[in-house]
Short mmCIF file of C-alpha atoms in Angstrom, two decimals:
data_model
loop_
_atom_site.label_atom_id
_atom_site.label_comp_id
_atom_site.label_asym_id
_atom_site.label_seq_id
_atom_site.Cartn_x
_atom_site.Cartn_y
_atom_site.Cartn_z
CA MET N 17 118.23 83.26 -28.32
CA PHE N 18 121.49 85.18 -28.66
CA ARG N 19 121.28 86.19 -25.00
CA SER N 20 120.81 82.62 -23.79
CA VAL N 21 123.71 81.37 -25.92
CA ALA N 22 125.95 84.20 -24.74
CA ARG N 23 125.08 83.62 -21.10
CA SER N 24 125.66 79.87 -21.46
CA ALA N 25 129.05 80.39 -23.11
CA ALA N 26 130.04 82.95 -20.50
CA GLY N 27 128.94 80.65 -17.71
CA LYS N 28 131.02 77.77 -19.02
CA HIS N 29 134.02 80.09 -19.35
CA LEU N 30 133.67 81.32 -15.78
CA VAL N 31 133.45 77.79 -14.42
CA ARG N 32 136.48 76.72 -16.45
CA ARG N 33 138.51 79.73 -15.26
CA GLY N 34 137.68 78.86 -11.65
CA TYR N 35 135.72 81.95 -10.65
CA ALA N 36 134.13 81.69 -7.24
CA THR N 37 130.36 81.78 -7.21
CA GLU N 38 130.08 82.59 -3.51
CA SER N 39 130.75 86.02 -2.05
CA VAL N 40 134.23 87.35 -2.87
CA PRO N 41 136.21 90.27 -1.42
CA ASP N 42 135.84 93.77 -2.83
CA ARG N 43 138.65 94.44 -5.31
CA LYS N 44 139.42 97.66 -7.15
CA VAL N 45 141.16 97.37 -10.52
CA ALA N 46 142.46 100.28 -12.58
CA VAL N 47 143.20 100.22 -16.31
CA LEU N 48 145.66 102.99 -17.27
CA GLY N 49 145.31 103.70 -20.97
CA ALA N 50 141.69 102.58 -21.01
CA ALA N 51 140.66 104.53 -24.11
CA GLY N 52 143.26 102.91 -26.38
CA GLY N 53 143.19 99.94 -28.72
CA ILE N 54 144.06 97.47 -25.97
CA GLY N 55 142.50 99.45 -23.13
CA GLN N 56 138.92 99.48 -24.43
CA PRO N 57 138.47 95.71 -24.93
CA LEU N 58 140.45 95.11 -21.74
CA ALA N 59 138.07 97.40 -19.84
CA LEU N 60 135.12 95.39 -21.17
CA LEU N 61 136.73 92.08 -20.21
CA MET N 62 137.50 93.31 -16.68
CA LYS N 63 133.88 94.48 -16.38
CA LEU N 64 132.85 90.88 -17.09
CA ASN N 65 135.07 89.54 -14.29
CA PRO N 66 132.96 88.90 -11.15
CA LEU N 67 136.04 89.26 -8.93
CA VAL N 68 136.15 93.01 -9.69
CA SER N 69 133.94 95.24 -7.54
CA ARG N 70 135.26 98.65 -8.69
CA LEU N 71 136.74 99.35 -12.11
CA ALA N 72 138.64 102.60 -12.63
CA LEU N 73 139.30 103.55 -16.26
CA TYR N 74 141.99 106.20 -16.82
CA ASP N 75 143.44 107.88 -19.89
CA ILE N 76 144.49 111.34 -21.04
CA ALA N 77 141.34 111.68 -23.19
CA ASN N 78 138.02 110.00 -24.07
CA THR N 79 137.72 107.93 -20.89
CA PRO N 80 134.32 109.26 -19.76
CA GLY N 81 132.73 107.85 -22.92
CA VAL N 82 134.42 104.47 -22.56
CA ALA N 83 133.40 104.32 -18.90
CA ALA N 84 129.78 105.25 -19.67
CA ASP N 85 129.61 102.57 -22.37
CA VAL N 86 131.16 99.81 -20.26
CA SER N 87 129.16 100.78 -17.17
CA HIS N 88 125.93 99.67 -18.86
CA VAL N 89 127.06 96.04 -18.84
CA ASN N 90 125.01 94.25 -16.17
CA THR N 91 127.80 92.80 -14.05
CA ARG N 92 128.99 93.32 -10.49
CA SER N 93 131.55 96.11 -10.77
CA GLU N 94 130.94 99.83 -10.52
CA VAL N 95 132.75 101.73 -13.27
CA ALA N 96 134.26 105.21 -13.09
CA GLY N 97 136.15 107.09 -15.79
CA TYR N 98 139.02 109.46 -15.08
CA VAL N 99 140.72 111.75 -17.55
CA GLY N 100 143.96 113.73 -17.25
CA GLU N 101 146.70 113.82 -14.65
CA ASP N 102 144.62 115.77 -12.13
CA GLN N 103 142.28 112.76 -11.85
CA LEU N 104 144.97 110.07 -11.70
CA LYS N 105 145.01 110.12 -7.89
CA GLN N 106 141.29 109.27 -7.75
CA ALA N 107 141.75 106.49 -10.29
CA LEU N 108 144.55 104.85 -8.30
CA GLU N 109 143.60 105.27 -4.66
CA GLY N 110 142.53 101.97 -3.10
CA CYS N 111 143.58 99.83 -6.06
CA ASP N 112 144.41 96.16 -5.60
CA VAL N 113 145.54 95.65 -9.21
CA VAL N 114 146.73 98.23 -11.74
CA ILE N 115 146.93 97.20 -15.40
CA ILE N 116 149.00 99.41 -17.70
CA PRO N 117 148.38 99.13 -21.47
CA ALA N 118 149.12 102.88 -21.91
CA GLY N 119 151.31 104.09 -24.75
CA VAL N 120 151.26 105.18 -28.36
CA PRO N 121 151.44 102.97 -31.46
CA ARG N 122 154.32 103.44 -33.87
CA LYS N 123 153.49 106.05 -36.51
CA PRO N 124 154.97 106.69 -39.97
CA GLY N 125 158.37 108.34 -39.72
CA MET N 126 158.80 107.34 -36.08
CA THR N 127 161.92 105.36 -35.20
CA ARG N 128 161.92 102.58 -32.63
CA ASP N 129 163.94 104.85 -30.35
CA ASP N 130 161.32 107.59 -30.73
CA LEU N 131 158.64 105.09 -29.78
CA PHE N 132 160.66 103.79 -26.86
CA ASN N 133 161.28 107.26 -25.44
CA ILE N 134 157.60 108.21 -25.62
CA ASN N 135 156.23 105.01 -24.11
CA ALA N 136 158.99 104.73 -21.52
CA GLY N 137 158.22 108.29 -20.44
CA ILE N 138 154.52 107.49 -20.12
CA VAL N 139 155.26 104.39 -18.01
CA LYS N 140 157.71 106.30 -15.82
CA GLY N 141 155.10 108.95 -15.03
CA LEU N 142 152.33 106.45 -14.31
CA CYS N 143 154.57 104.38 -12.04
CA ALA N 144 155.52 107.48 -10.05
CA ALA N 145 151.80 108.03 -9.44
CA ILE N 146 151.30 104.36 -8.46
CA ALA N 147 154.14 104.66 -5.94
CA LYS N 148 152.40 107.68 -4.43
CA TYR N 149 148.74 106.66 -4.45
CA CYS N 150 148.58 102.83 -4.34
CA PRO N 151 152.06 101.52 -3.47
CA ASN N 152 150.75 98.10 -2.41
CA ALA N 153 148.88 97.33 -5.64
CA LEU N 154 149.90 94.52 -7.97
CA VAL N 155 151.16 96.16 -11.18
CA ASN N 156 150.52 94.37 -14.49
CA MET N 157 152.73 95.93 -17.17
CA ILE N 158 151.47 95.56 -20.74
CA SER N 159 153.07 98.67 -22.27
CA ASN N 160 155.81 97.73 -24.68
CA PRO N 161 158.68 97.08 -24.72
CA VAL N 162 157.91 94.99 -21.63
CA ASN N 163 161.55 93.85 -21.48
CA SER N 164 162.40 97.50 -20.68
CA THR N 165 159.25 98.93 -19.11
CA VAL N 166 159.28 96.45 -16.21
CA PRO N 167 162.84 97.47 -15.23
CA ILE N 168 161.79 101.12 -15.59
CA ALA N 169 158.90 100.55 -13.18
CA ALA N 170 161.20 98.77 -10.72
CA GLU N 171 163.64 101.71 -10.72
CA VAL N 172 160.84 104.24 -10.21
CA PHE N 173 159.48 102.24 -7.28
CA LYS N 174 162.97 101.85 -5.79
CA LYS N 175 163.51 105.61 -5.89
CA ALA N 176 160.14 106.11 -4.18
CA GLY N 177 160.98 103.50 -1.53
CA THR N 178 157.97 101.37 -2.42
CA TYR N 179 159.49 98.61 -4.57
CA ASP N 180 158.28 95.09 -3.82
CA GLU N 181 159.51 92.59 -6.38
CA LYS N 182 156.55 90.36 -5.55
CA LYS N 183 154.10 92.94 -6.90
CA LEU N 184 155.52 93.88 -10.31
CA PHE N 185 154.67 91.76 -13.34
CA GLY N 186 155.41 91.99 -17.04
CA VAL N 187 152.40 90.51 -18.82
CA THR N 188 153.74 87.89 -21.23
CA THR N 189 150.47 85.95 -21.33
CA LEU N 190 149.88 86.70 -25.01
CA ASP N 191 152.95 84.60 -25.84
CA VAL N 192 151.43 81.74 -23.85
CA VAL N 193 148.01 82.21 -25.50
CA ARG N 194 149.63 82.08 -28.95
CA ALA N 195 151.80 79.08 -28.11
CA LYS N 196 148.75 77.17 -26.84
CA THR N 197 146.70 78.03 -29.92
CA PHE N 198 149.42 77.17 -32.44
CA TYR N 199 150.42 73.96 -30.63
CA ALA N 200 146.80 72.78 -30.37
CA GLY N 201 146.35 73.29 -34.10
CA LYS N 202 149.45 71.31 -35.00
CA ALA N 203 148.91 68.57 -32.38
CA LYS N 204 145.18 68.25 -33.18
CA ALA N 205 144.47 68.75 -29.47
CA ASN N 206 141.59 70.50 -27.69
CA VAL N 207 143.04 73.97 -27.07
CA ALA N 208 141.21 74.23 -23.73
CA ASP N 209 143.31 71.30 -22.46
CA VAL N 210 146.66 72.59 -23.76
CA ASN N 211 149.35 74.16 -21.60
CA VAL N 212 152.67 75.53 -22.87
CA PRO N 213 155.11 77.42 -20.64
CA VAL N 214 156.80 80.38 -22.34
CA VAL N 215 159.95 81.83 -20.79
CA GLY N 216 162.54 84.55 -21.44
CA GLY N 217 161.17 87.94 -22.42
CA HIS N 218 158.40 89.48 -24.49
CA ALA N 219 159.88 90.40 -27.87
CA GLY N 220 161.23 88.47 -30.84
CA ILE N 221 163.85 85.86 -30.02
CA THR N 222 163.60 86.61 -26.30
CA ILE N 223 160.27 84.73 -26.40
CA LEU N 224 161.05 81.05 -25.78
CA PRO N 225 158.08 78.65 -25.77
CA LEU N 226 158.98 75.34 -24.12
CA PHE N 227 157.08 72.96 -26.37
CA SER N 228 159.03 70.04 -24.87
CA GLN N 229 156.97 70.64 -21.70
CA ALA N 230 153.65 71.14 -23.52
CA THR N 231 150.68 69.08 -22.43
CA PRO N 232 149.10 66.95 -23.71
CA LYS N 233 152.21 65.39 -25.25
CA ALA N 234 152.18 65.16 -29.03
CA ASN N 235 155.74 64.06 -29.96
CA LEU N 236 155.93 66.57 -32.81
CA PRO N 237 159.01 66.42 -35.05
CA GLU N 238 161.75 68.99 -34.45
CA GLU N 239 160.96 70.92 -37.64
CA ASP N 240 157.39 71.44 -36.40
CA ILE N 241 158.65 72.61 -33.02
CA LYS N 242 161.00 75.10 -34.69
CA ALA N 243 158.19 76.40 -36.90
CA LEU N 244 155.86 76.77 -33.90
CA THR N 245 158.58 78.58 -31.98
CA LYS N 246 159.18 81.03 -34.83
CA ARG N 247 155.45 81.65 -35.27
CA THR N 248 155.04 82.34 -31.55
CA GLN N 249 157.98 84.76 -31.62
CA ASP N 250 156.60 86.52 -34.71
CA GLY N 251 152.95 86.50 -33.62
CA GLY N 252 152.77 90.28 -33.28
CA THR N 253 154.20 90.80 -36.76
CA GLU N 254 151.68 88.30 -38.16
CA VAL N 255 148.82 90.45 -36.86
CA VAL N 256 150.36 93.77 -37.97
CA GLU N 257 150.80 92.41 -41.50
CA ALA N 258 147.26 90.99 -41.58
CA LYS N 259 145.95 94.42 -40.55
CA ALA N 260 148.00 95.96 -43.38
CA GLY N 261 149.82 98.31 -41.04
CA LYS N 262 146.58 99.78 -39.67
CA GLY N 263 146.79 98.19 -36.25
CA SER N 264 148.49 95.66 -34.03
CA ALA N 265 147.49 92.83 -31.69
CA THR N 266 144.97 94.70 -29.55
CA LEU N 267 142.12 92.21 -29.09
CA SER N 268 144.24 89.16 -28.31
CA MET N 269 146.44 91.30 -26.04
CA ALA N 270 143.38 92.53 -24.15
CA TYR N 271 142.25 88.92 -23.70
CA ALA N 272 145.70 87.89 -22.44
CA GLY N 273 145.81 90.88 -20.09
CA ALA N 274 142.42 89.95 -18.67
CA ILE N 275 143.52 86.34 -18.13
CA PHE N 276 146.60 87.45 -16.19
CA ALA N 277 144.72 90.04 -14.12
CA ASP N 278 142.17 87.37 -13.23
CA ALA N 279 145.00 85.12 -12.03
CA CYS N 280 146.35 87.95 -9.86
CA LEU N 281 142.90 88.53 -8.33
CA LYS N 282 142.43 84.84 -7.61
CA GLY N 283 145.85 84.77 -5.95
CA LEU N 284 144.97 87.78 -3.80
CA ASN N 285 141.74 86.05 -2.80
CA GLY N 286 143.61 82.96 -1.62
CA VAL N 287 142.75 80.55 -4.44
CA PRO N 288 145.46 77.85 -4.29
CA ASP N 289 147.81 76.77 -7.08
CA VAL N 290 147.39 79.76 -9.39
CA VAL N 291 150.31 79.55 -11.82
CA GLU N 292 150.96 81.77 -14.84
CA CYS N 293 154.05 82.78 -16.79
CA SER N 294 155.23 86.35 -16.18
CA PHE N 295 158.30 88.60 -16.60
CA VAL N 296 159.43 89.25 -13.03
CA GLN N 297 162.50 89.87 -10.89
CA SER N 298 164.19 86.52 -10.97
CA THR N 299 167.21 84.39 -10.07
CA VAL N 300 166.28 81.66 -12.56
CA THR N 301 169.12 82.93 -14.79
CA GLU N 302 171.88 85.47 -14.29
CA LEU N 303 169.57 88.18 -15.65
CA PRO N 304 167.75 90.35 -13.08
CA PHE N 305 164.38 89.94 -14.82
CA PHE N 306 163.13 86.86 -16.63
CA ALA N 307 159.80 85.32 -17.60
CA SER N 308 158.98 81.88 -16.24
CA LYS N 309 156.15 80.16 -14.41
CA VAL N 310 155.14 82.07 -11.28
CA ARG N 311 152.91 80.91 -8.45
CA LEU N 312 150.57 83.73 -7.41
CA GLY N 313 149.16 84.32 -3.95
CA LYS N 314 147.98 86.87 -1.39
CA ASN N 315 151.22 88.86 -1.65
CA GLY N 316 151.61 88.64 -5.42
CA VAL N 317 154.52 86.37 -6.34
CA GLU N 318 154.63 83.40 -3.99
CA GLU N 319 157.22 81.45 -5.96
CA VAL N 320 159.27 82.01 -9.11
CA MET N 321 159.53 78.56 -10.60
CA GLY N 322 162.53 77.12 -12.44
CA LEU N 323 162.75 76.20 -16.11
CA GLY N 324 162.70 72.43 -15.76
CA PRO N 325 164.43 70.13 -18.29
CA LEU N 326 165.03 71.67 -21.73
CA PHE N 327 165.59 70.10 -25.14
CA ASP N 328 168.89 70.99 -26.80
CA TYR N 329 167.02 73.29 -29.19
CA GLU N 330 165.47 75.15 -26.27
CA GLN N 331 168.75 75.34 -24.37
CA ALA N 332 170.37 76.91 -27.43
CA GLY N 333 167.46 79.35 -27.70
CA LEU N 334 167.88 80.26 -24.04
CA GLU N 335 171.54 81.11 -24.49
CA SER N 336 170.92 83.09 -27.69
CA LEU N 337 168.16 85.25 -26.16
CA LYS N 338 170.19 86.35 -23.13
CA PRO N 339 172.30 89.10 -24.77
CA GLU N 340 169.26 90.79 -26.35
CA LEU N 341 167.21 90.53 -23.17
CA LYS N 342 170.12 91.84 -21.09
CA ALA N 343 170.46 94.87 -23.40
CA SER N 344 166.73 95.63 -23.17
CA ILE N 345 166.75 95.43 -19.38
CA GLU N 346 169.80 97.70 -19.18
CA LYS N 347 168.18 100.18 -21.59
CA GLY N 348 165.17 100.43 -19.29
CA ILE N 349 167.29 100.92 -16.18
CA LYS N 350 169.37 103.60 -17.90
CA PHE N 351 166.23 105.46 -19.04
CA ALA N 352 164.69 105.34 -15.56
CA ASN N 353 167.80 106.82 -13.98
CA GLN N 354 168.07 109.76 -16.38
CA ASN N 355 167.18 113.17 -14.92
#
């Protein structure tokens, strides 16, 4: 009985997400950091995606076990595990999409700068390998702080002569997932029908959900909109506190990462009108990188879409986030150009 229920639920999900049932192109996807708290559930979710034909799981340790476990799931993709830098080339060669959740969680006694330097260094090294072994892949950056790691990746790719702004994405989908969930609860709407664009960046006040553009319309009072905005911005903290400091938002982040990777794959396969929010190179504001709605296609970014009309509250939020986002972008660029 469980199997039939699970299959039915999965089937409905696949139809809703617009997966093709006919033959689809072969696509190789790599998850870098696949043995971590985000990487393991993300690996499972990508194994469930019928658009993936080869799934490469990479980490500095424990990947063979994760790969063996996931490989037993009876879906289309072939799974291979790679461990250590000497196997990174094999993991990356031939990739269409590379998802990067790699990094370390903050530990007791570690400052935010300590954490930044470690994770930024990890991202820098992985992006150098991507530039060498799969320069044409779409890169989905999950490693935090996304507001800085995306600019780091861009600088690494520029130095290697492989940078294509259409193929580098900061995954901000978790902000959208949260905004949809919280809005649906307050508006008493079916969450499957809800859409909420989220713009700006991917940390604290740089996250700006545009509830004025949410559908279906609910005409919520301004105090509710402000509360929903704050909850969306503080969603990560909400999870950390609920886990009593013993973890962060790993499961919901894996889900959001899988949703965005699926959108990238559908775009590559020529599915029309695939639109998701993402932190990309942008001229929407004066900042060089900014999250907004992006139309995805066979080359990655087909169109970076504008913000549309904003409520006064949102306009004020947009102006207030810019200095913090600018500083984070500049921090990433400075780190990438050291040494």
